[in-house]
Short mmCIF file of C-alpha atoms (C1' of nucleotides) in Angstrom, two decimals:
data_model
loop_
_atom_site.label_atom_id
_atom_site.label_comp_id
_atom_site.label_asym_id
_atom_site.label_seq_id
_atom_site.Cartn_x
_atom_site.Cartn_y
_atom_site.Cartn_z
CA UNK A 1 116.74 116.59 107.20
CA UNK A 2 116.86 116.37 104.29
CA UNK A 3 114.17 118.83 103.76
CA UNK A 4 114.43 122.66 104.62
CA UNK A 5 112.21 123.77 106.31
CA UNK A 6 111.66 127.44 104.77
CA UNK A 7 111.59 125.84 101.18
CA UNK A 8 108.25 123.52 102.07
CA UNK A 9 106.73 125.94 104.02
CA UNK A 10 106.42 129.12 101.45
CA UNK A 11 105.64 125.76 98.88
CA UNK A 12 102.28 125.44 101.30
CA UNK A 13 101.50 128.69 101.64
CA UNK A 14 101.75 129.56 98.16
CA UNK A 15 99.42 126.88 96.96
CA UNK A 16 97.19 127.84 99.68
CA UNK A 17 97.51 125.68 102.09
CA UNK A 18 98.51 125.65 106.01
CA UNK A 19 101.54 124.90 107.89
CA UNK A 20 100.79 122.29 110.71
CA UNK A 21 102.55 120.53 113.59
CA UNK A 22 101.51 117.28 112.03
CA UNK A 23 102.71 118.21 108.27
CA UNK A 24 105.63 119.06 109.99
CA UNK A 25 105.94 115.71 111.45
CA UNK A 26 105.05 113.89 108.69
CA UNK A 27 107.60 115.29 106.37
CA UNK A 28 109.63 114.85 109.01
CA UNK A 29 109.55 111.15 108.62
CA UNK A 30 109.16 111.26 105.15
CA UNK A 31 112.49 112.46 105.48
CA UNK A 32 114.23 110.13 108.10
CA UNK A 33 115.25 107.31 106.54
CA UNK A 34 117.25 106.36 103.48
CA UNK A 35 115.11 106.13 99.85
CA UNK A 36 111.22 105.56 99.49
CA UNK A 37 109.49 104.67 102.71
CA UNK A 38 106.26 102.91 102.64
CA UNK A 39 103.36 104.53 104.29
CA UNK A 40 103.52 102.25 107.34
CA UNK A 41 107.01 102.68 108.08
CA UNK A 42 105.97 106.10 107.91
CA UNK A 43 103.18 106.19 110.61
CA UNK A 44 104.89 104.46 113.04
CA UNK A 45 107.79 107.50 112.72
CA UNK A 46 105.50 110.48 113.24
CA UNK A 47 103.84 107.55 116.15
CA UNK A 48 106.91 107.89 118.05
CA UNK A 49 106.91 111.37 117.62
CA UNK A 50 103.04 111.79 118.33
CA UNK A 51 100.59 109.26 119.59
CA UNK A 52 97.63 111.42 118.59
CA UNK A 53 98.39 112.05 114.92
CA UNK A 54 95.91 109.57 113.34
CA UNK A 55 96.14 107.44 109.96
CA UNK A 56 94.26 109.64 107.86
CA UNK A 57 95.74 112.87 108.72
CA UNK A 58 99.08 110.81 107.52
CA UNK A 59 97.26 110.01 104.03
CA UNK A 60 95.83 113.04 103.66
CA UNK A 61 99.14 115.27 104.33
CA UNK A 62 101.05 112.97 101.87
CA UNK A 63 98.42 113.00 99.04
CA UNK A 64 98.84 117.25 99.66
CA UNK A 65 102.70 116.85 99.55
CA UNK A 66 102.43 114.22 96.30
CA UNK A 67 99.96 117.31 95.36
CA UNK A 68 101.95 121.09 95.62
CA UNK A 69 105.28 118.36 94.59
CA UNK A 70 107.13 117.97 97.56
CA UNK A 71 107.03 114.89 97.73
CA UNK A 72 106.40 111.41 95.20
CA UNK A 73 104.79 108.30 95.99
CA UNK A 74 105.93 104.85 94.22
CA UNK A 75 103.28 102.13 94.50
CA UNK A 76 105.88 99.28 94.10
CA UNK A 77 103.64 96.68 93.85
CA UNK A 78 104.38 95.44 98.05
CA UNK A 79 100.53 96.17 98.82
CA UNK A 80 101.41 99.80 100.48
CA UNK A 81 102.54 102.79 98.93
CA UNK A 82 106.36 104.39 99.29
CA UNK A 83 107.01 107.89 99.45
CA UNK A 84 110.18 109.78 98.90
CA UNK A 85 110.84 113.63 99.25
CA UNK A 86 111.44 115.11 96.20
CA UNK A 87 114.84 115.34 94.57
CA UNK A 88 115.88 118.41 92.35
CA UNK A 89 116.62 115.96 89.84
CA UNK A 90 113.71 113.19 88.47
CA UNK A 91 114.36 109.77 88.43
CA UNK A 92 112.55 106.55 88.66
CA UNK A 93 112.72 102.84 89.61
CA UNK A 94 113.05 99.72 88.20
CA UNK A 95 111.58 96.98 90.33
CA UNK A 96 112.69 93.20 89.53
CA UNK A 97 110.06 90.79 89.48
CA UNK A 98 112.95 88.00 90.02
CA UNK A 99 114.43 89.05 92.99
CA UNK A 100 112.66 91.81 94.36
CA UNK A 101 115.60 94.86 94.14
CA UNK A 102 115.18 97.86 93.06
CA UNK A 103 116.74 100.06 91.48
CA UNK A 104 117.17 104.24 90.25
CA UNK A 105 117.74 105.71 87.27
CA UNK A 106 117.54 108.95 86.02
CA UNK A 107 115.09 110.76 84.04
CA UNK A 108 117.36 110.92 80.41
CA UNK A 109 115.66 107.52 78.83
CA UNK A 110 112.16 109.32 79.57
CA UNK A 111 112.60 112.58 79.28
CA UNK A 112 113.29 112.09 75.77
CA UNK A 113 109.91 109.68 75.53
CA UNK A 114 107.82 112.77 77.29
CA UNK A 115 108.91 115.18 74.27
CA UNK A 116 108.17 112.71 71.43
CA UNK A 117 104.43 112.48 73.29
CA UNK A 118 104.22 115.93 73.40
CA UNK A 119 105.30 116.77 69.73
CA UNK A 120 103.32 113.91 68.50
CA UNK A 121 100.31 114.44 70.85
CA UNK A 122 99.49 117.67 72.36
CA UNK A 123 99.73 116.20 75.60
CA UNK A 124 102.16 117.19 78.70
CA UNK A 125 103.68 114.72 80.81
CA UNK A 126 103.51 115.43 84.54
CA UNK A 127 103.99 111.82 85.99
CA UNK A 128 108.06 112.51 87.25
CA UNK A 129 108.04 108.93 88.69
CA UNK A 130 107.90 105.42 87.17
CA UNK A 131 107.85 102.47 88.62
CA UNK A 132 108.91 100.16 85.90
CA UNK A 133 108.76 96.08 86.45
CA UNK A 134 110.83 93.82 84.54
CA UNK A 135 113.65 91.26 85.07
CA UNK A 136 117.07 92.67 86.08
CA UNK A 137 120.45 91.35 84.44
CA UNK A 138 121.40 88.62 86.63
CA UNK A 139 117.62 87.18 87.22
CA UNK A 140 117.52 87.19 82.98
CA UNK A 141 121.04 85.28 82.86
CA UNK A 142 119.59 83.08 85.27
CA UNK A 143 116.31 82.34 83.74
CA UNK A 144 117.74 82.11 80.73
CA UNK A 145 115.76 83.34 77.37
CA UNK B 1 83.13 89.15 71.98
CA UNK B 2 86.77 90.53 71.47
CA UNK B 3 88.29 87.36 72.95
CA UNK B 4 88.37 84.26 71.47
CA UNK B 5 87.39 81.30 73.29
CA UNK B 6 90.09 78.83 72.33
CA UNK B 7 92.83 81.31 73.15
CA UNK B 8 92.52 82.57 76.59
CA UNK B 9 91.02 78.69 77.93
CA UNK B 10 94.72 76.93 76.35
CA UNK B 11 96.65 80.44 77.87
CA UNK B 12 95.22 79.96 81.53
CA UNK B 13 95.88 75.86 80.80
CA UNK B 14 99.61 76.20 79.60
CA UNK B 15 100.35 78.34 82.72
CA UNK B 16 98.67 75.59 85.03
CA UNK B 17 95.22 76.96 85.23
CA UNK B 18 91.61 75.53 85.17
CA UNK B 19 88.75 76.94 83.19
CA UNK B 20 86.16 77.38 84.86
CA UNK B 21 82.56 79.07 84.72
CA UNK B 22 83.19 82.17 86.83
CA UNK B 23 86.59 82.74 85.15
CA UNK B 24 84.94 82.64 82.00
CA UNK B 25 81.87 84.92 83.07
CA UNK B 26 84.39 87.43 84.21
CA UNK B 27 86.84 87.54 81.37
CA UNK B 28 83.36 87.80 78.91
CA UNK B 29 82.45 90.80 81.42
CA UNK B 30 86.01 92.47 80.08
CA UNK B 31 85.28 92.42 77.27
CA UNK B 32 81.83 93.54 77.04
CA UNK B 33 82.84 97.28 77.06
CA UNK B 34 84.36 99.67 74.79
CA UNK B 35 88.33 100.52 76.28
CA UNK B 36 89.36 99.46 79.86
CA UNK B 37 86.19 99.11 83.15
CA UNK B 38 86.54 99.38 86.06
CA UNK B 39 86.32 96.73 88.77
CA UNK B 40 82.47 97.68 90.34
CA UNK B 41 81.46 97.19 86.33
CA UNK B 42 83.04 94.23 85.74
CA UNK B 43 81.54 92.60 89.07
CA UNK B 44 77.68 94.70 88.10
CA UNK B 45 78.30 92.32 84.76
CA UNK B 46 79.35 89.43 86.49
CA UNK B 47 76.63 89.32 88.98
CA UNK B 48 74.02 90.07 85.85
CA UNK B 49 74.72 86.86 84.27
CA UNK B 50 75.26 84.90 88.18
CA UNK B 51 74.30 86.38 91.37
CA UNK B 52 76.05 84.08 93.31
CA UNK B 53 79.95 84.58 91.77
CA UNK B 54 81.79 86.52 95.45
CA UNK B 55 83.92 89.49 94.61
CA UNK B 56 87.19 88.09 95.77
CA UNK B 57 86.66 85.59 92.79
CA UNK B 58 86.31 88.96 90.97
CA UNK B 59 89.57 90.15 92.52
CA UNK B 60 91.77 86.76 92.12
CA UNK B 61 90.83 86.39 88.40
CA UNK B 62 91.29 89.79 87.16
CA UNK B 63 95.14 89.28 89.14
CA UNK B 64 95.02 86.29 87.46
CA UNK B 65 94.73 87.07 84.35
CA UNK B 66 96.91 90.35 84.30
CA UNK B 67 99.50 87.32 85.64
CA UNK B 68 99.40 85.09 82.31
CA UNK B 69 99.04 88.82 80.19
CA UNK B 70 95.66 88.31 78.95
CA UNK B 71 94.52 91.27 80.74
CA UNK B 72 95.91 94.50 81.86
CA UNK B 73 95.48 96.89 84.51
CA UNK B 74 95.32 99.85 84.69
CA UNK B 75 95.28 102.21 88.38
CA UNK B 76 93.63 105.88 86.24
CA UNK B 77 93.92 107.32 89.92
CA UNK B 78 89.94 107.78 90.23
CA UNK B 79 89.88 105.45 93.17
CA UNK B 80 89.38 101.74 91.20
CA UNK B 81 91.55 100.19 89.32
CA UNK B 82 90.40 99.40 85.64
CA UNK B 83 90.66 96.32 83.42
CA UNK B 84 90.91 95.47 80.32
CA UNK B 85 91.34 92.89 77.19
CA UNK B 86 95.02 92.58 75.95
CA UNK B 87 95.60 93.20 72.80
CA UNK B 88 98.01 92.47 70.57
CA UNK B 89 99.89 95.50 70.16
CA UNK B 90 100.91 97.23 74.19
CA UNK B 91 99.67 100.86 73.70
CA UNK B 92 100.02 103.44 77.04
CA UNK B 93 96.86 105.91 77.95
CA UNK B 94 97.41 109.66 78.61
CA UNK B 95 94.91 111.25 81.70
CA UNK B 96 94.47 114.58 81.53
CA UNK B 97 94.30 116.17 84.90
CA UNK B 98 92.57 119.38 83.51
CA UNK B 99 89.61 117.69 82.08
CA UNK B 100 89.72 113.95 83.12
CA UNK B 101 89.94 113.22 79.24
CA UNK B 102 91.97 109.68 78.29
CA UNK B 103 93.99 108.72 75.25
CA UNK B 104 95.42 105.82 74.01
CA UNK B 105 98.88 106.25 72.25
CA UNK B 106 100.74 103.13 70.60
CA UNK B 107 103.84 101.72 72.21
CA UNK B 108 106.59 103.72 69.26
CA UNK B 109 107.71 106.02 71.71
CA UNK B 110 108.56 103.48 75.18
CA UNK B 111 110.29 101.00 72.95
CA UNK B 112 113.05 103.23 72.11
CA UNK B 113 112.74 103.67 75.93
CA UNK B 114 112.93 100.57 77.55
CA UNK B 115 115.83 99.87 74.38
CA UNK B 116 118.05 102.41 76.03
CA UNK B 117 116.84 101.18 80.17
CA UNK B 118 118.20 98.04 78.65
CA UNK B 119 121.65 98.92 77.03
CA UNK B 120 122.30 101.26 80.29
CA UNK B 121 121.53 98.95 83.09
CA UNK B 122 121.07 95.37 81.45
CA UNK B 123 116.93 95.69 82.82
CA UNK B 124 114.51 94.41 80.43
CA UNK B 125 111.36 96.13 81.22
CA UNK B 126 108.12 94.03 81.00
CA UNK B 127 105.54 96.48 82.10
CA UNK B 128 103.63 97.01 79.07
CA UNK B 129 100.59 99.53 79.82
CA UNK B 130 101.10 102.43 81.61
CA UNK B 131 99.13 105.39 82.71
CA UNK B 132 100.71 108.50 82.44
CA UNK B 133 99.38 111.67 83.91
CA UNK B 134 99.70 115.55 82.56
CA UNK B 135 97.61 118.38 80.68
CA UNK B 136 96.27 117.17 76.87
CA UNK B 137 96.40 120.61 74.98
CA UNK B 138 93.46 121.77 75.01
CA UNK B 139 93.69 121.86 79.15
CA UNK B 140 97.59 123.43 78.56
CA UNK B 141 96.08 126.13 76.22
CA UNK B 142 93.26 127.20 78.49
CA UNK B 143 95.50 127.16 81.38
CA UNK B 144 98.19 129.17 80.33
CA UNK B 145 101.58 128.55 81.25
"C1'" DC C 1 96.82 140.03 122.18
"C1'" DC C 2 91.72 138.89 120.90
"C1'" DG C 3 88.50 136.69 118.40
"C1'" DC C 4 86.77 135.51 113.73
"C1'" DT C 5 87.11 132.75 109.18
"C1'" DT C 6 88.49 128.87 106.90
"C1'" DG C 7 91.36 125.21 106.52
"C1'" DT C 8 92.52 120.71 109.65
"C1'" DC C 9 92.73 116.87 112.90
"C1'" DG C 10 91.22 113.34 115.09
"C1'" DC C 11 86.95 109.71 115.03
"C1'" DA C 12 84.60 106.85 112.68
"C1'" DA C 13 82.56 104.35 109.18
"C1'" DA C 14 82.28 103.50 104.36
"C1'" DG C 15 85.29 101.56 100.27
"C1'" DA C 16 88.32 98.71 97.51
"C1'" DT C 17 91.45 94.74 97.93
"C1'" DC C 18 94.01 91.29 99.67
"C1'" DG C 19 94.26 86.74 102.55
"C1'" DG C 20 92.64 81.85 104.82
"C1'" DC C 21 89.84 78.57 105.32
"C1'" DA C 22 86.29 73.75 103.79
"C1'" DG C 23 83.39 72.87 100.70
"C1'" DG C 24 83.18 72.42 95.52
"C1'" DA C 25 84.08 71.18 90.82
"C1'" DA C 26 87.97 70.88 86.70
"C1'" DG C 27 90.48 67.75 84.62
"C1'" DC C 28 92.69 63.28 85.30
"C1'" DG C 29 93.30 58.45 85.10
"C1'" DA C 30 90.55 54.35 85.36
"C1'" DT D 1 81.32 57.19 83.91
"C1'" DC D 2 83.13 57.17 88.18
"C1'" DG D 3 86.42 58.35 91.32
"C1'" DC D 4 90.82 61.04 92.63
"C1'" DT D 5 93.56 64.76 93.61
"C1'" DT D 6 94.27 69.26 93.39
"C1'" DC D 7 93.15 73.99 92.65
"C1'" DC D 8 88.72 77.18 92.89
"C1'" DT D 9 85.36 79.34 94.76
"C1'" DG D 10 82.22 81.34 98.15
"C1'" DC D 11 82.22 83.09 102.53
"C1'" DC D 12 84.42 86.11 106.21
"C1'" DG D 13 87.22 88.59 108.35
"C1'" DA D 14 92.23 91.32 107.50
"C1'" DT D 15 94.04 95.82 106.09
"C1'" DC D 16 94.89 99.80 103.24
"C1'" DT D 17 92.93 104.11 102.66
"C1'" DT D 18 89.17 107.19 101.53
"C1'" DT D 19 85.09 109.88 103.50
"C1'" DG D 20 82.21 112.88 106.24
"C1'" DC D 21 81.44 115.60 110.48
"C1'" DG D 22 82.00 118.10 114.47
"C1'" DA D 23 85.79 120.36 117.45
"C1'" DC D 24 90.05 122.63 117.25
"C1'" DA D 25 93.28 125.63 115.31
"C1'" DA D 26 96.62 128.51 111.67
"C1'" DG D 27 96.53 132.64 110.24
"C1'" DC D 28 94.64 137.27 109.42
"C1'" DG D 29 92.91 141.55 111.09
"C1'" DG D 30 91.86 145.03 114.92
#
DNA sequence: CCGCTTGTCGCAAAGATCGGCAGGAAGCGA
DNA sequence: TCGCTTCCTGCCGATCTTTGCGACAAGCGG
């Protein structure tokens, strides 16, 4: 399991929310696989553990987890939103429109940009997980200029 | 009207699509107001001009416009997607989670970041319109550290 | 351990977005 | 101008996501 029980329970508690069996199962489901998981798959995993949990509960729990910073959401343009347990170091995703492949990048590049926005516009960016679309090296060469 | 008739007709044409009355009305509706417009409002404007146009036609036309680069889409987290006619110079939006206010920023900051991503990962980012969430200066001072 | 308060859950229904299908029209060539 | 071909549209239903509501249970105080 990627998340530590104490950690997330305290986080919920500190933000004035309750720790429930459903939320525990849903967070387990987010961590069950590698990388980000589409909601449908998370729901399937949760149902495997407990048939009675409703879809809306999953949606609400995930929204809450994102709100309190336990999980990051990513709309990869596939029709359904994906979720991933938040890692200590923020990262972003590059999604290739040619082959559909994805790669993860660190937050070095964006950190500088966020700083500049803060200096020039006084705006503190909180978004810590971007999904950027474009063309990967292979597809770029294949397609030509 | 913000868009020039010739411009968009040629763009559709060049990408192998047809110029239709519906698409014309929908693009007019996108340009009718200031800044970006939520889909519901676009639909309302279109219906004011022609009762018979269907919602799915509006969705399909907007998706097409985005695809061929006539319009940019922005998910401002309000539940429905907003659209805006594409300006010659790309820009991004900062949405404050405190007051809900929005401001536009140029692409200077992101241009440097995109370059770095290309250099380091060989990935050419095509996304030209970001919506970044955070806290504006006023709300940041009000909330304190 | 018992009951209270209040946040949560399951359910149902609404809202937003997308996809299939058959009729209709844009744009081409004669 | 008249068809023809192909794409587009309107209609309907499917899918993804959110919301309102009454029942329920987490966490508190006794």
